[in-house]
mmCIF file of C-alpha atoms in Angstrom:
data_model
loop_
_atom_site.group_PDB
_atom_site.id
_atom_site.type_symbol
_atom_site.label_atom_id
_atom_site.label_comp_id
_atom_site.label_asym_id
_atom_site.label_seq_id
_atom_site.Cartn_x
_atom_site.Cartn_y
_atom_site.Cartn_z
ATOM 1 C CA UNK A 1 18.116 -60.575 38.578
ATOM 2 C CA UNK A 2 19.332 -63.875 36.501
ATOM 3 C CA UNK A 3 21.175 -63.875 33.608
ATOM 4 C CA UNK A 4 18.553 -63.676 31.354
ATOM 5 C CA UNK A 5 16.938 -60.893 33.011
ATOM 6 C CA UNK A 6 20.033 -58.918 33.062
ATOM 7 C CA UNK A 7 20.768 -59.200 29.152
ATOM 8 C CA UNK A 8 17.024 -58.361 28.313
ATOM 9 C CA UNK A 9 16.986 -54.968 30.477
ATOM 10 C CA UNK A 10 19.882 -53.434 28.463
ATOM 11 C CA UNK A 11 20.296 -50.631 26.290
ATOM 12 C CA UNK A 12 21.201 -51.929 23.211
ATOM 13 C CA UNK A 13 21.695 -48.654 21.289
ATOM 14 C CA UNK A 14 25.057 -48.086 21.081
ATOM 15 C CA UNK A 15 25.753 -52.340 20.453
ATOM 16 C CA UNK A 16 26.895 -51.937 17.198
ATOM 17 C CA UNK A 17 28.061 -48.493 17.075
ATOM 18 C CA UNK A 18 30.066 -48.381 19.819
ATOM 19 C CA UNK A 19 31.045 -51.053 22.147
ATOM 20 C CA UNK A 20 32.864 -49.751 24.914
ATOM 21 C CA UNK A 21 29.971 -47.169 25.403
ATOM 22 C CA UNK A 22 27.885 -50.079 25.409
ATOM 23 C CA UNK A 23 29.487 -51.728 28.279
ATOM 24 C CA UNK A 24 30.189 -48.798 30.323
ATOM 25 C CA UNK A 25 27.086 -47.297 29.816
ATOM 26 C CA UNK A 26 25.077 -50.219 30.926
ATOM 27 C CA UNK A 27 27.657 -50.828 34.046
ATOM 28 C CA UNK A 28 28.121 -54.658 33.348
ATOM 29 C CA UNK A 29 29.523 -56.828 35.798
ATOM 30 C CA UNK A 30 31.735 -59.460 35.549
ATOM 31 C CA UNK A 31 32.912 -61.745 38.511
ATOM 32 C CA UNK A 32 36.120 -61.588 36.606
ATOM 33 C CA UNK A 33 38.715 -58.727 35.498
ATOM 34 C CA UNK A 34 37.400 -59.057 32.019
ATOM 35 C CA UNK A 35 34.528 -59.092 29.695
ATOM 36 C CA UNK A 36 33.707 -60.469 26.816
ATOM 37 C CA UNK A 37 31.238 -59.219 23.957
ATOM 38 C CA UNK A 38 30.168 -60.795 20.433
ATOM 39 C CA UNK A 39 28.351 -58.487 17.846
ATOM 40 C CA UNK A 40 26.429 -61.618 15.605
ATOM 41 C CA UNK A 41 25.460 -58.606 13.105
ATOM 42 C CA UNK A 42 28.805 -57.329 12.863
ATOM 43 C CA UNK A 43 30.627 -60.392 13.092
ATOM 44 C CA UNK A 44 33.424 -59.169 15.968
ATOM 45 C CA UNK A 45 34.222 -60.248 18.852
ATOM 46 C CA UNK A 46 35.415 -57.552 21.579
ATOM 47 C CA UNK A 47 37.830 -57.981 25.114
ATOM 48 C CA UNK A 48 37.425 -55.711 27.369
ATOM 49 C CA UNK A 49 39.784 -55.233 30.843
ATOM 50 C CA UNK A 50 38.365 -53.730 33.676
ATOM 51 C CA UNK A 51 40.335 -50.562 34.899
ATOM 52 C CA UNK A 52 38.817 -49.083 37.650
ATOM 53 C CA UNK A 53 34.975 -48.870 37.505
ATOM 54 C CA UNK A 54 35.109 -48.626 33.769
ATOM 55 C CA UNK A 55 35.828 -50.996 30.997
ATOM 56 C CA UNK A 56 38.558 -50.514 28.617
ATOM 57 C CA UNK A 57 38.785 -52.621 24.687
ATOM 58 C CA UNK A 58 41.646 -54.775 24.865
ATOM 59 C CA UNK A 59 41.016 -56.336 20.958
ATOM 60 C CA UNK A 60 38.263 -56.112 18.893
ATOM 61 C CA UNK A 61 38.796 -59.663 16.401
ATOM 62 C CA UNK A 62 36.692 -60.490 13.521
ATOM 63 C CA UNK A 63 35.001 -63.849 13.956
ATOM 64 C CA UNK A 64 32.273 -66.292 12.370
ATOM 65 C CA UNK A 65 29.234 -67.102 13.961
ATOM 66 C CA UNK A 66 26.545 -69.753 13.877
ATOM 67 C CA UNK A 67 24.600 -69.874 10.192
ATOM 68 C CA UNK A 68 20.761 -69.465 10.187
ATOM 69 C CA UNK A 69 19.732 -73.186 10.379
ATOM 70 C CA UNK A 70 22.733 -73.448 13.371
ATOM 71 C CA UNK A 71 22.779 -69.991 15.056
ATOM 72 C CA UNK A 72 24.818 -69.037 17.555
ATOM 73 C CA UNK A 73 23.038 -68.429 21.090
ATOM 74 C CA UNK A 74 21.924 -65.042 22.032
ATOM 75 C CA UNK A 75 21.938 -63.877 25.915
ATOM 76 C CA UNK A 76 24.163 -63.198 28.738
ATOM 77 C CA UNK A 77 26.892 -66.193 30.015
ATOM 78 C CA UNK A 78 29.751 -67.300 32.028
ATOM 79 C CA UNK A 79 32.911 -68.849 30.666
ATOM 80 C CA UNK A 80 32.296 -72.465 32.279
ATOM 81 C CA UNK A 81 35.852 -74.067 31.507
ATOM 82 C CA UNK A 82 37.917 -75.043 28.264
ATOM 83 C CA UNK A 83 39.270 -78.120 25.989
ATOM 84 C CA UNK A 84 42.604 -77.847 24.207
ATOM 85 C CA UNK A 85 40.734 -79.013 21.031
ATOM 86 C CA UNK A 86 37.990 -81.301 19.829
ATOM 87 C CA UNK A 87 36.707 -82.272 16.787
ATOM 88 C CA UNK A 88 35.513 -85.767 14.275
ATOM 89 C CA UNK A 89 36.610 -87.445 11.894
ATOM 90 C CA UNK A 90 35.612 -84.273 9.111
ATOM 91 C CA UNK A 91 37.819 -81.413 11.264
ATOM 92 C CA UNK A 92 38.630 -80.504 14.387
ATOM 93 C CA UNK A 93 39.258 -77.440 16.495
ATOM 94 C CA UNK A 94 41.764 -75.836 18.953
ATOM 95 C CA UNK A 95 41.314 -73.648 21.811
ATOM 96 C CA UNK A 96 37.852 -74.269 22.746
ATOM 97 C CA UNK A 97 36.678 -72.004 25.899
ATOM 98 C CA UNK A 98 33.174 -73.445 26.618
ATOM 99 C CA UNK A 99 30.511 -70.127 26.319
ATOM 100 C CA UNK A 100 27.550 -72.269 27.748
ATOM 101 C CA UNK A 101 27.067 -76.234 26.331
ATOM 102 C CA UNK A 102 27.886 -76.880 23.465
ATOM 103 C CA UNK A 103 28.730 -73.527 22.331
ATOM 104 C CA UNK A 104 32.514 -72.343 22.303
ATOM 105 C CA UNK A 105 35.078 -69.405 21.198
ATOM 106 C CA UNK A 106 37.705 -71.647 19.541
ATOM 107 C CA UNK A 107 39.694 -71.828 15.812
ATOM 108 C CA UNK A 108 38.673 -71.829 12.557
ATOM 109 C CA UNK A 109 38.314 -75.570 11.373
ATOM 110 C CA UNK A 110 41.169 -78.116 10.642
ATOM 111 C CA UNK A 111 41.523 -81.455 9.302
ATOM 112 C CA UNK A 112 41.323 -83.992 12.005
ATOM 113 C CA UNK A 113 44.770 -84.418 12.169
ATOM 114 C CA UNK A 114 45.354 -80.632 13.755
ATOM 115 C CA UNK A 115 47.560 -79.885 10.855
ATOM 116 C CA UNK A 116 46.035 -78.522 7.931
ATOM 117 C CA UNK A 117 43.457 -75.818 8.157
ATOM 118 C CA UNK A 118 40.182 -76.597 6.353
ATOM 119 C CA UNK A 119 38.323 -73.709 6.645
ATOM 120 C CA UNK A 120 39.762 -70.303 7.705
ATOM 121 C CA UNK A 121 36.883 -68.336 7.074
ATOM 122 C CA UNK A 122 35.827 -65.807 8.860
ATOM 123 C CA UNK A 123 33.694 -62.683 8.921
ATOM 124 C CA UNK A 124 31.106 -64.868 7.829
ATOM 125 C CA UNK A 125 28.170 -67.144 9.381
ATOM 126 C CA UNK A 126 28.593 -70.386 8.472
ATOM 127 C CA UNK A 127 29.755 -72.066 11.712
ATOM 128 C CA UNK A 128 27.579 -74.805 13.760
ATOM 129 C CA UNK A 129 27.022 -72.798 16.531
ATOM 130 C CA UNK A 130 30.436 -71.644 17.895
ATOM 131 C CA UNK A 131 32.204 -68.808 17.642
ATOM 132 C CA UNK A 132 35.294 -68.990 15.053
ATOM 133 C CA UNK A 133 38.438 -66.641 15.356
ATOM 134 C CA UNK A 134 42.222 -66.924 14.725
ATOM 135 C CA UNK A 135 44.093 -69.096 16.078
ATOM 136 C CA UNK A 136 45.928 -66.737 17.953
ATOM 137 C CA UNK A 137 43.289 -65.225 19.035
ATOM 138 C CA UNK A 138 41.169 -67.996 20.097
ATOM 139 C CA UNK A 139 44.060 -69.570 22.604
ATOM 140 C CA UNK A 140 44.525 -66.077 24.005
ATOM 141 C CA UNK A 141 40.926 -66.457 25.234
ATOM 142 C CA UNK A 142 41.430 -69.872 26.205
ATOM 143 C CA UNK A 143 45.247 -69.099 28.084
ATOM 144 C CA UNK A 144 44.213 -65.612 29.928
ATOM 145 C CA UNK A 145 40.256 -65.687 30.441
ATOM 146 C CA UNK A 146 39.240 -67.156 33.822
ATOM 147 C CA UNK A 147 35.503 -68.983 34.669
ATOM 148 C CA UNK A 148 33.062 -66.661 35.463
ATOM 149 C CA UNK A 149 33.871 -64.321 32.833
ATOM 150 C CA UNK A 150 30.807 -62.723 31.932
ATOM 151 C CA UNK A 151 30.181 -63.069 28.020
ATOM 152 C CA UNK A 152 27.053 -61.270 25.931
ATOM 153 C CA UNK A 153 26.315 -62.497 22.450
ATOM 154 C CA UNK A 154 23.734 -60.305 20.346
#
């Protein structure tokens, strides 16, 4: 079963009530020792460490996510590498761990300089696309989560 296959056979009904039911109860995989999950409704983005043959939450982080006329992608991925930063000549970014294309967990927006933040937003969907969090939290993705972390956005 693909990807794409896997995300639309599971059982969504405990998604946005309670996430590490959600994971364990659906028995996802990950070719890595972690997991990573993004609620789009709720606006959170959740780590999960595998202990065992369960999952266990690591950090649940509020985020921002894609606005309507720039959503974010919905389905099942694998982290597929990582840029210190990006950005043009309006902001840029730090900590950007590549979801699938162009669509990344990194910061909240700063000028292009790296210095000033911009836009610190978050909670919200107002982003291109990618998935906004904390600084902090944003290069602990990029520092401790491998490729071929499997990653569900919904």
């Amino acid at each position: 079963m693909n990807l794409t296959q896997q995300f639309r056979s599971l059982n969504y009904k405990n998604f946005n009530i309670n996430m590490t039911e959600f994971v364990n109860e659906n028995k996802l995989n990950s070719q890595t020792n972690y997991l990573i999950v993004t609620s789009l409704q709720n606006k959170y983005t959740y780590i999960f460490q595998r202990k065992g043959d369960s999952w266990i939450q690591l950090y649940k982080w509020i985020c921002t996510v894609g606005k309507q006329l720039t959503p974010t992608v919905k389905g099942m991925f694998k982290i597929t590498g990582r840029k210190i930063g990006f950005g043009t000549e309006l902001y840029s970014v730090k900590y950007a761990t590549r979801i699938i294309g162009r669509y990344y967990y990194h910061s909240i927006l700063y000028d292009k300089t790296g210095k000033y933040i911009i836009d610190g937003r978050l909670g919200m969907a107002l982003s291109h696309g990618c998935i906004r969090l904390k600084v902090n939290n944003a290069k602990w993705i990029y520092e401790n989560i491998p490729d071929g972390t499997t990653v569900i956005i919904a």
